[in-house]
Amino acid sequence: MSNIVIATRESRLALWQAEHVQALLQERGHAVSLLGMTTRGDQILDKSLSKVGGKGLFVKELELALEEGRADIAVHSLKDVPMDLPAGFVLACVLEREDPRDALVSPKYASLDELPQGAVVGTSSLRRVVLLRALRPDLRIEPLRGNLDTRLRKLDEGQYDAIVLAAAGLKRLGLETRIRVAFDPDTMLPAAGQGALGIEVRADRTELIGLLESLSHRGDWLATAAERAVSRSMGGSCSMPLAAHARWQAGGALRIDAAWGDPDGSAPLVRVHAEAQAADHAEAGALGELAAALLRAAGAR
């Protein structure tokens, strides 16, 4: 097909992601250009996402570009993509996943255990808040918004003793040396879709959807489908402190771990897991729904 236009946010990480997909498509003989855009999520930095409309603020302008024909595809961090896309849009593929773990970044302290009592840790993720509180209830957890470079600058200016970021973003930008420790998923359970890139297109672009199939990583697409089904079933959004992470087991089954916590700290952290064969998206989704049912049975709401 003729030139493929990728709609992308203009942060350094978003541009890396779009350029990564651009290179993959160019390797397959396609002409590809980028359409850089600023989204509402990039503009509103003084409020938490849960109070201003959620992570969908990062994708709405890109979807408008797709709808109007100014762009053909949009590349997203999958964890930023709402669980239910607007009518007329689909995820065409999920690429091979980068490291899904959370990472501790600090100029002074080498681990979470080394942080002194009352240390200030930055994150605006309710999921990270409840998981950090379960590990270190003595810490002072403060909001942290902005793109990755802005967050690192605020840390380096001394506004925080440590911050928690997605390891994937740091690695993609060549900043892995900033990682003091990447948390074991059993300690800090990742968000649904963390570390994965998804490509969104209009549902009527069947030729384009077929073209993008070659970029997809089937195992990671099924794993993230299970994770997103947990969140969808729970009504997950930025206002829900929910974690979900799926991993393939040696025998070929898919195991999913999920966690829910009360942001007010009035209820204990709830963690569950489930395991099943998942040969397609329907089976992966059913596994995610089972994990959500187990969370509700254990007291999540």
PDB file of C-alpha atoms in Angstrom:
ATOM      1  CA  MET A   1       0.000   0.000   0.000  1.00  0.00           C
ATOM      2  CA  SER A   2       1.049   3.664  -0.299  1.00  0.00           C
ATOM      3  CA  ASN A   3       2.685   5.633   2.515  1.00  0.00           C
ATOM      4  CA  ILE A   4       1.559   4.514   5.994  1.00  0.00           C
ATOM      5  CA  VAL A   5       1.153   7.426   8.416  1.00  0.00           C
ATOM      6  CA  ILE A   6       1.682   6.721  12.135  1.00  0.00           C
ATOM      7  CA  ALA A   7      -0.048   9.023  14.642  1.00  0.00           C
ATOM      8  CA  THR A   8       2.078   9.406  17.744  1.00  0.00           C
ATOM      9  CA  ARG A   9       2.446  11.512  20.860  1.00  0.00           C
ATOM     10  CA  GLU A  10       5.548  13.691  20.803  1.00  0.00           C
ATOM     11  CA  SER A  11       7.234  12.615  24.014  1.00  0.00           C
ATOM     12  CA  ARG A  12      10.653  11.035  23.547  1.00  0.00           C
ATOM     13  CA  LEU A  13       9.362   7.594  24.541  1.00  0.00           C
ATOM     14  CA  ALA A  14       6.272   7.784  22.310  1.00  0.00           C
ATOM     15  CA  LEU A  15       8.439   8.830  19.367  1.00  0.00           C
ATOM     16  CA  TRP A  16      10.823   5.927  20.038  1.00  0.00           C
ATOM     17  CA  GLN A  17       7.853   3.553  19.953  1.00  0.00           C
ATOM     18  CA  ALA A  18       6.506   5.008  16.711  1.00  0.00           C
ATOM     19  CA  GLU A  19       9.951   4.987  15.106  1.00  0.00           C
ATOM     20  CA  HIS A  20      10.394   1.362  16.184  1.00  0.00           C
ATOM     21  CA  VAL A  21       7.193   0.389  14.346  1.00  0.00           C
ATOM     22  CA  GLN A  22       8.215   2.589  11.413  1.00  0.00           C
ATOM     23  CA  ALA A  23      11.523   0.689  11.116  1.00  0.00           C
ATOM     24  CA  LEU A  24       9.771  -2.698  11.295  1.00  0.00           C
ATOM     25  CA  LEU A  25       7.387  -1.715   8.494  1.00  0.00           C
ATOM     26  CA  GLN A  26      10.178  -0.210   6.391  1.00  0.00           C
ATOM     27  CA  GLU A  27      12.078  -3.505   6.699  1.00  0.00           C
ATOM     28  CA  ARG A  28       9.041  -5.093   5.064  1.00  0.00           C
ATOM     29  CA  GLY A  29       9.196  -2.655   2.146  1.00  0.00           C
ATOM     30  CA  HIS A  30       6.602  -0.065   3.192  1.00  0.00           C
ATOM     31  CA  ALA A  31       6.952   3.712   3.086  1.00  0.00           C
ATOM     32  CA  VAL A  32       6.129   5.114   6.534  1.00  0.00           C
ATOM     33  CA  SER A  33       5.937   8.643   7.970  1.00  0.00           C
ATOM     34  CA  LEU A  34       5.062  10.034  11.412  1.00  0.00           C
ATOM     35  CA  LEU A  35       2.368  12.509  12.467  1.00  0.00           C
ATOM     36  CA  GLY A  36       3.387  13.967  15.835  1.00  0.00           C
ATOM     37  CA  MET A  37       0.582  15.153  18.130  1.00  0.00           C
ATOM     38  CA  THR A  38       0.107  16.534  21.645  1.00  0.00           C
ATOM     39  CA  THR A  39      -2.704  14.891  23.608  1.00  0.00           C
ATOM     40  CA  ARG A  40      -4.769  16.141  26.542  1.00  0.00           C
ATOM     41  CA  GLY A  41      -2.937  13.661  28.741  1.00  0.00           C
ATOM     42  CA  ASP A  42       0.331  15.401  27.856  1.00  0.00           C
ATOM     43  CA  GLN A  43      -1.103  18.854  28.587  1.00  0.00           C
ATOM     44  CA  ILE A  44      -2.691  18.233  31.994  1.00  0.00           C
ATOM     45  CA  LEU A  45       0.173  17.679  34.420  1.00  0.00           C
ATOM     46  CA  ASP A  46      -1.152  19.192  37.646  1.00  0.00           C
ATOM     47  CA  LYS A  47      -3.853  16.576  38.317  1.00  0.00           C
ATOM     48  CA  SER A  48      -3.850  12.792  38.582  1.00  0.00           C
ATOM     49  CA  LEU A  49      -5.165  10.909  35.565  1.00  0.00           C
ATOM     50  CA  SER A  50      -7.902   9.328  37.682  1.00  0.00           C
ATOM     51  CA  LYS A  51      -9.364  12.832  38.247  1.00  0.00           C
ATOM     52  CA  VAL A  52      -9.251  14.143  34.671  1.00  0.00           C
ATOM     53  CA  GLY A  53     -10.501  11.305  32.505  1.00  0.00           C
ATOM     54  CA  GLY A  54      -8.025   8.445  32.748  1.00  0.00           C
ATOM     55  CA  LYS A  55      -5.412   7.132  30.359  1.00  0.00           C
ATOM     56  CA  GLY A  56      -7.797   7.481  27.424  1.00  0.00           C
ATOM     57  CA  LEU A  57      -6.648  11.115  27.375  1.00  0.00           C
ATOM     58  CA  PHE A  58      -3.440   9.855  25.761  1.00  0.00           C
ATOM     59  CA  VAL A  59      -5.213   8.256  22.780  1.00  0.00           C
ATOM     60  CA  LYS A  60      -8.292  10.325  21.882  1.00  0.00           C
ATOM     61  CA  GLU A  61      -6.511  12.826  19.627  1.00  0.00           C
ATOM     62  CA  LEU A  62      -4.702   9.984  17.878  1.00  0.00           C
ATOM     63  CA  GLU A  63      -8.025   8.215  17.270  1.00  0.00           C
ATOM     64  CA  LEU A  64      -9.441  11.423  15.785  1.00  0.00           C
ATOM     65  CA  ALA A  65      -6.530  11.497  13.327  1.00  0.00           C
ATOM     66  CA  LEU A  66      -7.358   7.904  12.334  1.00  0.00           C
ATOM     67  CA  GLU A  67     -11.055   8.701  11.991  1.00  0.00           C
ATOM     68  CA  GLU A  68     -10.382  11.739   9.798  1.00  0.00           C
ATOM     69  CA  GLY A  69      -7.901   9.855   7.602  1.00  0.00           C
ATOM     70  CA  ARG A  70      -4.909  12.018   8.574  1.00  0.00           C
ATOM     71  CA  ALA A  71      -3.179   8.895   9.913  1.00  0.00           C
ATOM     72  CA  ASP A  72      -3.453   5.164   9.245  1.00  0.00           C
ATOM     73  CA  ILE A  73      -2.243   3.638  12.515  1.00  0.00           C
ATOM     74  CA  ALA A  74      -1.573   4.743  16.097  1.00  0.00           C
ATOM     75  CA  VAL A  75       1.136   3.185  18.240  1.00  0.00           C
ATOM     76  CA  HIS A  76       0.371   3.041  21.969  1.00  0.00           C
ATOM     77  CA  SER A  77       1.888   1.769  25.170  1.00  0.00           C
ATOM     78  CA  LEU A  78      -0.715  -0.920  25.728  1.00  0.00           C
ATOM     79  CA  LYS A  79      -1.134  -0.054  29.402  1.00  0.00           C
ATOM     80  CA  ASP A  80      -2.383   3.398  28.289  1.00  0.00           C
ATOM     81  CA  VAL A  81      -5.088   1.973  26.020  1.00  0.00           C
ATOM     82  CA  PRO A  82      -8.627   1.857  27.486  1.00  0.00           C
ATOM     83  CA  MET A  83      -9.975  -1.678  27.878  1.00  0.00           C
ATOM     84  CA  ASP A  84     -12.864  -0.970  25.506  1.00  0.00           C
ATOM     85  CA  LEU A  85     -12.015   0.915  22.327  1.00  0.00           C
ATOM     86  CA  PRO A  86     -14.564   3.249  20.726  1.00  0.00           C
ATOM     87  CA  ALA A  87     -16.832   1.770  18.074  1.00  0.00           C
ATOM     88  CA  GLY A  88     -15.050   1.502  14.758  1.00  0.00           C
ATOM     89  CA  PHE A  89     -11.550   0.959  16.183  1.00  0.00           C
ATOM     90  CA  VAL A  90      -9.589  -2.241  16.863  1.00  0.00           C
ATOM     91  CA  LEU A  91      -6.207  -3.363  18.091  1.00  0.00           C
ATOM     92  CA  ALA A  92      -4.580  -4.768  14.975  1.00  0.00           C
ATOM     93  CA  CYS A  93      -1.671  -6.370  16.800  1.00  0.00           C
ATOM     94  CA  VAL A  94       0.476  -6.474  19.923  1.00  0.00           C
ATOM     95  CA  LEU A  95       4.236  -6.510  19.411  1.00  0.00           C
ATOM     96  CA  GLU A  96       6.781  -8.593  21.307  1.00  0.00           C
ATOM     97  CA  ARG A  97       6.852  -7.368  24.861  1.00  0.00           C
ATOM     98  CA  GLU A  98       9.712  -5.522  26.529  1.00  0.00           C
ATOM     99  CA  ASP A  99      10.438  -6.030  30.254  1.00  0.00           C
ATOM    100  CA  PRO A 100       7.022  -5.711  31.990  1.00  0.00           C
ATOM    101  CA  ARG A 101       8.412  -5.009  35.462  1.00  0.00           C
ATOM    102  CA  ASP A 102       8.373  -1.870  37.584  1.00  0.00           C
ATOM    103  CA  ALA A 103      11.740  -0.310  38.394  1.00  0.00           C
ATOM    104  CA  LEU A 104      13.001   1.646  41.381  1.00  0.00           C
ATOM    105  CA  VAL A 105      15.031   4.699  40.391  1.00  0.00           C
ATOM    106  CA  SER A 106      16.983   6.609  43.038  1.00  0.00           C
ATOM    107  CA  PRO A 107      20.199   8.651  43.141  1.00  0.00           C
ATOM    108  CA  LYS A 108      20.933   7.525  46.710  1.00  0.00           C
ATOM    109  CA  TYR A 109      19.311   4.208  47.537  1.00  0.00           C
ATOM    110  CA  ALA A 110      19.961   0.833  45.905  1.00  0.00           C
ATOM    111  CA  SER A 111      16.739  -0.899  46.906  1.00  0.00           C
ATOM    112  CA  LEU A 112      13.334  -0.378  48.464  1.00  0.00           C
ATOM    113  CA  ASP A 113      14.658  -1.818  51.734  1.00  0.00           C
ATOM    114  CA  GLU A 114      17.419   0.819  51.865  1.00  0.00           C
ATOM    115  CA  LEU A 115      14.979   3.732  51.797  1.00  0.00           C
ATOM    116  CA  PRO A 116      14.829   5.353  55.246  1.00  0.00           C
ATOM    117  CA  GLN A 117      11.596   5.517  57.191  1.00  0.00           C
ATOM    118  CA  GLY A 118       9.385   8.285  55.808  1.00  0.00           C
ATOM    119  CA  ALA A 119      11.291   8.537  52.520  1.00  0.00           C
ATOM    120  CA  VAL A 120       9.429  10.291  49.689  1.00  0.00           C
ATOM    121  CA  VAL A 121       8.609   8.035  46.727  1.00  0.00           C
ATOM    122  CA  GLY A 122       7.015   9.435  43.580  1.00  0.00           C
ATOM    123  CA  THR A 123       4.297   7.762  41.535  1.00  0.00           C
ATOM    124  CA  SER A 124       0.849   8.714  40.282  1.00  0.00           C
ATOM    125  CA  SER A 125      -0.218   5.114  39.714  1.00  0.00           C
ATOM    126  CA  LEU A 126      -2.794   3.956  42.274  1.00  0.00           C
ATOM    127  CA  ARG A 127      -1.654   0.398  41.575  1.00  0.00           C
ATOM    128  CA  ARG A 128       1.902   1.255  42.583  1.00  0.00           C
ATOM    129  CA  VAL A 129       0.644   3.188  45.602  1.00  0.00           C
ATOM    130  CA  VAL A 130      -1.209   0.219  47.090  1.00  0.00           C
ATOM    131  CA  LEU A 131       1.578  -2.250  46.284  1.00  0.00           C
ATOM    132  CA  LEU A 132       4.249   0.031  47.778  1.00  0.00           C
ATOM    133  CA  ARG A 133       2.151   0.580  50.891  1.00  0.00           C
ATOM    134  CA  ALA A 134       1.811  -3.178  51.318  1.00  0.00           C
ATOM    135  CA  LEU A 135       5.604  -3.499  51.183  1.00  0.00           C
ATOM    136  CA  ARG A 136       6.589  -0.319  53.077  1.00  0.00           C
ATOM    137  CA  PRO A 137       3.673   1.346  54.891  1.00  0.00           C
ATOM    138  CA  ASP A 138       6.078   3.883  56.400  1.00  0.00           C
ATOM    139  CA  LEU A 139       6.950   5.544  53.085  1.00  0.00           C
ATOM    140  CA  ARG A 140       5.534   8.909  52.031  1.00  0.00           C
ATOM    141  CA  ILE A 141       4.145   8.407  48.539  1.00  0.00           C
ATOM    142  CA  GLU A 142       3.681  11.616  46.560  1.00  0.00           C
ATOM    143  CA  PRO A 143       2.114  12.271  43.108  1.00  0.00           C
ATOM    144  CA  LEU A 144       4.424  12.319  40.084  1.00  0.00           C
ATOM    145  CA  ARG A 145       3.181  13.288  36.599  1.00  0.00           C
ATOM    146  CA  GLY A 146       4.915  14.169  33.338  1.00  0.00           C
ATOM    147  CA  ASN A 147       6.760  12.250  30.668  1.00  0.00           C
ATOM    148  CA  LEU A 148       9.690  10.042  31.560  1.00  0.00           C
ATOM    149  CA  ASP A 149      12.317  12.776  31.215  1.00  0.00           C
ATOM    150  CA  THR A 150      10.268  15.154  33.370  1.00  0.00           C
ATOM    151  CA  ARG A 151       9.910  12.546  36.100  1.00  0.00           C
ATOM    152  CA  LEU A 152      13.636  11.850  36.127  1.00  0.00           C
ATOM    153  CA  ARG A 153      14.381  15.586  36.279  1.00  0.00           C
ATOM    154  CA  LYS A 154      12.107  16.009  39.307  1.00  0.00           C
ATOM    155  CA  LEU A 155      13.906  13.128  41.017  1.00  0.00           C
ATOM    156  CA  ASP A 156      17.335  14.598  40.216  1.00  0.00           C
ATOM    157  CA  GLU A 157      16.217  17.983  41.576  1.00  0.00           C
ATOM    158  CA  GLY A 158      15.669  16.331  44.948  1.00  0.00           C
ATOM    159  CA  GLN A 159      11.873  16.419  45.030  1.00  0.00           C
ATOM    160  CA  TYR A 160      11.818  12.664  45.758  1.00  0.00           C
ATOM    161  CA  ASP A 161      14.107  10.103  47.364  1.00  0.00           C
ATOM    162  CA  ALA A 162      13.062   7.556  44.749  1.00  0.00           C
ATOM    163  CA  ILE A 163      10.513   7.094  42.005  1.00  0.00           C
ATOM    164  CA  VAL A 164       8.937   4.004  40.458  1.00  0.00           C
ATOM    165  CA  LEU A 165       8.743   3.750  36.664  1.00  0.00           C
ATOM    166  CA  ALA A 166       8.118   1.077  34.059  1.00  0.00           C
ATOM    167  CA  ALA A 167      11.409  -0.689  33.283  1.00  0.00           C
ATOM    168  CA  ALA A 168      10.390  -0.921  29.611  1.00  0.00           C
ATOM    169  CA  GLY A 169      10.448   2.823  29.031  1.00  0.00           C
ATOM    170  CA  LEU A 170      13.855   3.232  30.637  1.00  0.00           C
ATOM    171  CA  LYS A 171      15.298   0.387  28.581  1.00  0.00           C
ATOM    172  CA  ARG A 172      13.812   1.644  25.314  1.00  0.00           C
ATOM    173  CA  LEU A 173      15.460   5.023  25.810  1.00  0.00           C
ATOM    174  CA  GLY A 174      18.820   3.561  26.788  1.00  0.00           C
ATOM    175  CA  LEU A 175      18.404   4.608  30.419  1.00  0.00           C
ATOM    176  CA  GLU A 176      18.636   1.170  32.011  1.00  0.00           C
ATOM    177  CA  THR A 177      21.614   2.355  34.098  1.00  0.00           C
ATOM    178  CA  ARG A 178      19.110   4.489  36.058  1.00  0.00           C
ATOM    179  CA  ILE A 179      17.394   1.318  37.281  1.00  0.00           C
ATOM    180  CA  ARG A 180      18.473   0.487  40.833  1.00  0.00           C
ATOM    181  CA  VAL A 181      16.336  -2.633  40.950  1.00  0.00           C
ATOM    182  CA  ALA A 182      13.636  -4.133  38.756  1.00  0.00           C
ATOM    183  CA  PHE A 183      10.974  -5.498  41.062  1.00  0.00           C
ATOM    184  CA  ASP A 184      10.097  -9.170  40.840  1.00  0.00           C
ATOM    185  CA  PRO A 185       6.509  -9.369  39.521  1.00  0.00           C
ATOM    186  CA  ASP A 186       5.628 -11.430  42.581  1.00  0.00           C
ATOM    187  CA  THR A 187       6.581  -8.398  44.702  1.00  0.00           C
ATOM    188  CA  MET A 188       5.276  -5.533  42.534  1.00  0.00           C
ATOM    189  CA  LEU A 189       2.693  -6.955  40.143  1.00  0.00           C
ATOM    190  CA  PRO A 190       2.706  -5.004  36.831  1.00  0.00           C
ATOM    191  CA  ALA A 191      -0.223  -3.241  35.217  1.00  0.00           C
ATOM    192  CA  ALA A 192      -2.216  -4.933  32.475  1.00  0.00           C
ATOM    193  CA  GLY A 193      -0.305  -4.585  29.214  1.00  0.00           C
ATOM    194  CA  GLN A 194       2.797  -3.047  30.799  1.00  0.00           C
ATOM    195  CA  GLY A 195       5.840  -3.273  28.531  1.00  0.00           C
ATOM    196  CA  ALA A 196       3.794  -4.086  25.414  1.00  0.00           C
ATOM    197  CA  LEU A 197       3.082  -1.940  22.358  1.00  0.00           C
ATOM    198  CA  GLY A 198      -0.288  -2.098  20.625  1.00  0.00           C
ATOM    199  CA  ILE A 199      -1.229  -0.771  17.198  1.00  0.00           C
ATOM    200  CA  GLU A 200      -4.712   0.709  16.793  1.00  0.00           C
ATOM    201  CA  VAL A 201      -6.469   1.132  13.449  1.00  0.00           C
ATOM    202  CA  ARG A 202      -9.946   1.766  12.114  1.00  0.00           C
ATOM    203  CA  ALA A 203     -11.890  -1.493  11.994  1.00  0.00           C
ATOM    204  CA  ASP A 204     -12.743  -1.005   8.324  1.00  0.00           C
ATOM    205  CA  ARG A 205      -9.063  -0.992   7.269  1.00  0.00           C
ATOM    206  CA  THR A 206      -8.987  -4.725   6.599  1.00  0.00           C
ATOM    207  CA  GLU A 207      -6.041  -4.623   4.190  1.00  0.00           C
ATOM    208  CA  LEU A 208      -3.985  -2.691   6.740  1.00  0.00           C
ATOM    209  CA  ILE A 209      -4.979  -5.069   9.545  1.00  0.00           C
ATOM    210  CA  GLY A 210      -3.764  -7.995   7.453  1.00  0.00           C
ATOM    211  CA  LEU A 211      -0.497  -6.199   6.728  1.00  0.00           C
ATOM    212  CA  LEU A 212       0.132  -5.587  10.444  1.00  0.00           C
ATOM    213  CA  GLU A 213      -0.302  -9.260  11.374  1.00  0.00           C
ATOM    214  CA  SER A 214       3.375  -9.871  10.609  1.00  0.00           C
ATOM    215  CA  LEU A 215       4.370  -7.546  13.474  1.00  0.00           C
ATOM    216  CA  SER A 216       2.319  -9.339  16.107  1.00  0.00           C
ATOM    217  CA  HIS A 217       3.737 -11.613  18.803  1.00  0.00           C
ATOM    218  CA  ARG A 218       1.039 -14.216  19.389  1.00  0.00           C
ATOM    219  CA  GLY A 219       2.123 -15.277  22.866  1.00  0.00           C
ATOM    220  CA  ASP A 220       2.352 -11.732  24.187  1.00  0.00           C
ATOM    221  CA  TRP A 221      -0.930 -10.764  22.517  1.00  0.00           C
ATOM    222  CA  LEU A 222      -2.723 -13.616  24.286  1.00  0.00           C
ATOM    223  CA  ALA A 223      -1.033 -12.852  27.613  1.00  0.00           C
ATOM    224  CA  THR A 224      -1.965  -9.182  27.465  1.00  0.00           C
ATOM    225  CA  ALA A 225      -5.489 -10.089  26.314  1.00  0.00           C
ATOM    226  CA  ALA A 226      -5.897 -12.083  29.542  1.00  0.00           C
ATOM    227  CA  GLU A 227      -4.564  -9.150  31.585  1.00  0.00           C
ATOM    228  CA  ARG A 228      -6.868  -6.654  29.887  1.00  0.00           C
ATOM    229  CA  ALA A 229      -9.821  -8.998  30.447  1.00  0.00           C
ATOM    230  CA  VAL A 230      -9.181  -8.823  34.201  1.00  0.00           C
ATOM    231  CA  SER A 231      -9.285  -5.050  34.077  1.00  0.00           C
ATOM    232  CA  ARG A 232     -12.296  -4.951  31.765  1.00  0.00           C
ATOM    233  CA  SER A 233     -14.248  -7.332  33.993  1.00  0.00           C
ATOM    234  CA  MET A 234     -13.371  -5.297  37.089  1.00  0.00           C
ATOM    235  CA  GLY A 235     -14.244  -2.015  35.401  1.00  0.00           C
ATOM    236  CA  GLY A 236     -10.571  -1.110  35.631  1.00  0.00           C
ATOM    237  CA  SER A 237      -9.417   2.438  35.031  1.00  0.00           C
ATOM    238  CA  CYS A 238      -6.896   4.883  36.462  1.00  0.00           C
ATOM    239  CA  SER A 239      -9.181   5.230  39.479  1.00  0.00           C
ATOM    240  CA  MET A 240      -8.890   1.513  40.301  1.00  0.00           C
ATOM    241  CA  PRO A 241      -5.701   0.198  41.943  1.00  0.00           C
ATOM    242  CA  LEU A 242      -5.589  -3.018  39.940  1.00  0.00           C
ATOM    243  CA  ALA A 243      -2.673  -5.156  38.736  1.00  0.00           C
ATOM    244  CA  ALA A 244      -2.686  -8.076  36.303  1.00  0.00           C
ATOM    245  CA  HIS A 245       0.219  -9.978  34.820  1.00  0.00           C
ATOM    246  CA  ALA A 246       0.157 -13.177  32.743  1.00  0.00           C
ATOM    247  CA  ARG A 247       3.073 -15.540  32.102  1.00  0.00           C
ATOM    248  CA  TRP A 248       3.403 -18.703  30.029  1.00  0.00           C
ATOM    249  CA  GLN A 249       4.265 -21.797  32.067  1.00  0.00           C
ATOM    250  CA  ALA A 250       6.645 -24.587  31.056  1.00  0.00           C
ATOM    251  CA  GLY A 251       3.758 -26.919  30.217  1.00  0.00           C
ATOM    252  CA  GLY A 252       2.174 -24.427  27.842  1.00  0.00           C
ATOM    253  CA  ALA A 253      -0.525 -23.108  30.180  1.00  0.00           C
ATOM    254  CA  LEU A 254      -1.029 -19.398  30.808  1.00  0.00           C
ATOM    255  CA  ARG A 255      -0.864 -18.274  34.442  1.00  0.00           C
ATOM    256  CA  ILE A 256      -2.338 -14.953  35.451  1.00  0.00           C
ATOM    257  CA  ASP A 257      -1.744 -13.140  38.730  1.00  0.00           C
ATOM    258  CA  ALA A 258      -3.972 -10.249  39.750  1.00  0.00           C
ATOM    259  CA  ALA A 259      -4.089  -7.892  42.705  1.00  0.00           C
ATOM    260  CA  TRP A 260      -6.429  -5.224  44.014  1.00  0.00           C
ATOM    261  CA  GLY A 261      -5.888  -2.795  46.843  1.00  0.00           C
ATOM    262  CA  ASP A 262      -7.868  -0.112  48.630  1.00  0.00           C
ATOM    263  CA  PRO A 263      -6.264   3.306  47.972  1.00  0.00           C
ATOM    264  CA  ASP A 264      -7.438   4.455  51.412  1.00  0.00           C
ATOM    265  CA  GLY A 265      -5.716   1.521  53.052  1.00  0.00           C
ATOM    266  CA  SER A 266      -8.886   0.452  54.850  1.00  0.00           C
ATOM    267  CA  ALA A 267      -8.894  -3.014  53.260  1.00  0.00           C
ATOM    268  CA  PRO A 268      -5.994  -5.456  52.891  1.00  0.00           C
ATOM    269  CA  LEU A 269      -4.310  -6.119  49.554  1.00  0.00           C
ATOM    270  CA  VAL A 270      -6.055  -8.947  47.675  1.00  0.00           C
ATOM    271  CA  ARG A 271      -3.999 -11.247  45.410  1.00  0.00           C
ATOM    272  CA  VAL A 272      -5.190 -14.203  43.331  1.00  0.00           C
ATOM    273  CA  HIS A 273      -3.944 -16.373  40.489  1.00  0.00           C
ATOM    274  CA  ALA A 274      -5.438 -18.704  37.906  1.00  0.00           C
ATOM    275  CA  GLU A 275      -4.025 -20.945  35.210  1.00  0.00           C
ATOM    276  CA  ALA A 276      -5.444 -22.501  32.041  1.00  0.00           C
ATOM    277  CA  GLN A 277      -4.703 -23.382  28.442  1.00  0.00           C
ATOM    278  CA  ALA A 278      -5.185 -20.344  26.198  1.00  0.00           C
ATOM    279  CA  ALA A 279      -5.020 -21.150  22.512  1.00  0.00           C
ATOM    280  CA  ASP A 280      -6.924 -18.078  21.340  1.00  0.00           C
ATOM    281  CA  HIS A 281      -8.219 -14.708  22.496  1.00  0.00           C
ATOM    282  CA  ALA A 282     -11.501 -16.166  23.726  1.00  0.00           C
ATOM    283  CA  GLU A 283      -9.713 -18.585  26.064  1.00  0.00           C
ATOM    284  CA  ALA A 284      -7.283 -15.882  27.191  1.00  0.00           C
ATOM    285  CA  GLY A 285     -10.207 -13.579  27.921  1.00  0.00           C
ATOM    286  CA  ALA A 286     -12.013 -16.294  29.853  1.00  0.00           C
ATOM    287  CA  LEU A 287      -8.913 -16.787  32.024  1.00  0.00           C
ATOM    288  CA  GLY A 288      -8.815 -13.073  32.762  1.00  0.00           C
ATOM    289  CA  GLU A 289     -12.501 -13.071  33.668  1.00  0.00           C
ATOM    290  CA  LEU A 290     -11.895 -16.002  36.026  1.00  0.00           C
ATOM    291  CA  ALA A 291      -9.123 -14.043  37.777  1.00  0.00           C
ATOM    292  CA  ALA A 292     -11.473 -11.063  38.129  1.00  0.00           C
ATOM    293  CA  ALA A 293     -14.156 -13.302  39.648  1.00  0.00           C
ATOM    294  CA  LEU A 294     -11.598 -14.632  42.137  1.00  0.00           C
ATOM    295  CA  LEU A 295     -10.638 -11.066  43.058  1.00  0.00           C
ATOM    296  CA  ARG A 296     -14.266 -10.159  43.735  1.00  0.00           C
ATOM    297  CA  ALA A 297     -14.799 -13.328  45.757  1.00  0.00           C
ATOM    298  CA  ALA A 298     -11.735 -12.382  47.843  1.00  0.00           C
ATOM    299  CA  GLY A 299     -13.124  -8.961  48.641  1.00  0.00           C
ATOM    300  CA  ALA A 300     -12.073  -6.674  45.772  1.00  0.00           C
ATOM    301  CA  ARG A 301     -14.675  -4.156  44.726  1.00  0.00           C
TER     302      ARG A 301
END
